Amino acid sequence: MSHQEDGADGLQDLRIESLFGSPEEQSGAVAATEASSDIDTATLDVSTGMTRDGGDTSDGGFPNDSSTENRSTDQENSSEDVEHESMEDFEHFLIPVLPVFYYPLLVREDEIVEEEEEEEEIDEEGEEEEQAQMCPRCGGTDHEQCLLEDRALEEWTSSETSALPRPRWQAVTALRQRQLGSSTRFVYEACGARAFVQRFRLQYRLEGHTGCVNTVHFNQRGTRLASSGDDLRVRVWDWVRQKPVLDFDSGHNNNVLQAKFLPNCADSTLAMCARDGQVRVAELTNASCFESTRRVAQHKGAAHKLALEPDSPYKFLTSGEDGVVFTIDLRQHPPASETVITRENGKRVGLYTISVNPANTYQFAAAGQDQFVRIYDQRRIDKKENHGVLKKFNPHHMVYCDFPTSITCTAYSHDGTELLASYNDEDIYLFNSSHSDGAQYAKRFKGHRNSTTVKGVNFYGPRSEFVVSGSDCGHIFFWEKSSCQIIQLLKGDPEGTINCLEPHPYLPMLAASGLDHDVKIWTPTAEAATELTELKDLIKKNKWERDQDSLYHTNLFDQYMLSFLMGHRSQRDHHLGWGARFPEELDESSSTSLTSEEEGQD
């Protein structure tokens, strides 16, 4: 940054020298002005004004003589006298002419009419400008109150933030080190560079789905991308060539909510869960040939998320709105076993999200239809003691909520030390996973809105340097994690909602999906950083709408979800024929895993 500042100072000195010249030229200019007349006097007047504004005359190089002031004053008085006499002569000359000639009078009447029309147009424009400047909320009746509210919103937005840190990654230094061979992690480090994040732009769209795309996921090597959604189809993309290499029926009967490649399996196993409560596994051949799908578990309610165990090609966890967490081990028969049922005050708590700690795979976080993030340890689950919960986190101001609160997504950082939780119609909170039970949040990320759908949240960067989330306003928000400041804002979905965000495992790239029927690929290929000109108004709009909806917050989340899902269900019924396909009915008395016979039937 220092060389940029020196360059800026040099440029400023160059401008000043070009305007005022060198000291020798300045003294010559002063001598010339003393010998000149009208134009030079005006120049001295300007220099005198600049001297009064700028301070010492010796620094500016312009003398401040009293003779110059007297001379300029005399000249101004003489010019005023000449102007006054000339005006009197001109008016005396016009007086006898006006009664004689008729046509000039007609011209003056036309001019008067034109002037009146111009005045009316100016008045109308002024009224339009006043109406345009009028506050849209109060209509100008209580504008002071609106200003107070705007000031309060600005204070709320800037609270719990800090100054942006200096960028750690420097392009020139990193390129030099790569050339010299002293650094072999150029791409890895570049993925966490703020300069790349600020230059994200939409590269292209992967089109082919006929419904909303609810899930996207890269395979372990990052060469393939799986997507699925309301059309019940799973597509595996060669995202570089923008072509699908595989397209098959998921076997689900309702919206597919997540589909993920298991690690270390040569892309031969894809796990899926859906709104019908089924957990299914697709058998593939190198992510390019489809063999079959089978059902491995059944939740009583919708199954929104599944969590992979790092480096395990056999095991993963699922959670559902029935409050049950299943452990799926594809080596066992039956593969599903009930791990825990989430309860609070004796009642089941429906789950929307589950995440495995990458640093300790025995621990996982589950959250859903209340304000608590629950941490479990599979080795220490005692259902008789605190319902098996190891510890719980939640923002302290939400301990005793007067309205229903939900958590739509959780995510661990790369090293498992931090845990994100995105709250419905609230903010995103970061907890330190090593803190004790009931600890307060460490960071808070504001500005977006999470209301109408079950939105995801994720870390971005090899060291989890950034936090990224979609929003009801259709934008993608990037926060710098340490300062909680928004550094990037992308217009993601014209339909209005971004739900899923998936960073590439080792490239500076992001895949996103939402209510649109496509997958969007974002890369740092813009020539300049994104200008956040709309950010302030967008944050205020999101916050204002959230506060308005909080007045009618009784079971608001369920109302939004019901209307949203029913609309998409009716759309799918029209295109796919809903009545022709219905899931096989299992015992509805409880959530169940499947026996070997049931797997064979599927």
GROMACS .gro file of N, CA and C in nm, residues 41 45 65-81:
model
   57
   41THR      N    1  -0.559   4.160  -1.314
   41THR     CA    2  -0.625   4.198  -1.188
   41THR      C    3  -0.719   4.088  -1.142
   45ASP      N    4  -0.715   3.867  -0.801
   45ASP     CA    5  -0.831   3.848  -0.712
   45ASP      C    6  -0.847   3.702  -0.676
   65ASP      N    7  -0.056   4.229  -0.201
   65ASP     CA    8  -0.023   4.371  -0.190
   65ASP      C    9  -0.148   4.452  -0.167
   66SER      N   10  -0.134   4.557  -0.083
   66SER     CA   11  -0.247   4.647  -0.062
   66SER      C   12  -0.273   4.731  -0.185
   67SER      N   13  -0.167   4.763  -0.262
   67SER     CA   14  -0.185   4.841  -0.384
   67SER      C   15  -0.269   4.765  -0.484
   68THR      N   16  -0.248   4.633  -0.486
   68THR     CA   17  -0.327   4.551  -0.577
   68THR      C   18  -0.474   4.554  -0.539
   69GLU      N   19  -0.502   4.548  -0.408
   69GLU     CA   20  -0.640   4.554  -0.364
   69GLU      C   21  -0.704   4.687  -0.399
   70ASN      N   22  -0.629   4.801  -0.376
   70ASN     CA   23  -0.686   4.933  -0.407
   70ASN      C   24  -0.712   4.947  -0.555
   71ARG      N   25  -0.615   4.897  -0.632
   71ARG     CA   26  -0.633   4.911  -0.775
   71ARG      C   27  -0.753   4.830  -0.823
   72SER      N   28  -0.769   4.710  -0.771
   72SER     CA   29  -0.883   4.629  -0.813
   72SER      C   30  -1.014   4.692  -0.768
   73THR      N   31  -1.013   4.753  -0.649
   73THR     CA   32  -1.136   4.817  -0.600
   73THR      C   33  -1.174   4.935  -0.687
   74ASP      N   34  -1.072   5.024  -0.725
   74ASP     CA   35  -1.101   5.137  -0.812
   74ASP      C   36  -1.156   5.090  -0.946
   75GLN      N   37  -1.094   4.983  -0.994
   75GLN     CA   38  -1.138   4.935  -1.126
   75GLN      C   39  -1.282   4.883  -1.120
   76GLU      N   40  -1.318   4.814  -1.010
   76GLU     CA   41  -1.454   4.765  -0.996
   76GLU      C   42  -1.552   4.881  -0.991
   77ASN      N   43  -1.519   4.990  -0.916
   77ASN     CA   44  -1.609   5.106  -0.907
   77ASN      C   45  -1.626   5.173  -1.043
   78SER      N   46  -1.514   5.188  -1.116
   78SER     CA   47  -1.525   5.253  -1.246
   78SER      C   48  -1.608   5.169  -1.342
   79SER      N   49  -1.591   5.036  -1.334
   79SER     CA   50  -1.669   4.951  -1.424
   79SER      C   51  -1.817   4.958  -1.390
   80GLU      N   52  -1.851   4.973  -1.261
   80GLU     CA   53  -1.991   4.985  -1.223
   80GLU      C   54  -2.050   5.115  -1.277
   81ASP      N   55  -1.973   5.228  -1.272
   81ASP     CA   56  -2.023   5.355  -1.324
   81ASP      C   57  -2.047   5.348  -1.473
   0.00000   0.00000   0.00000
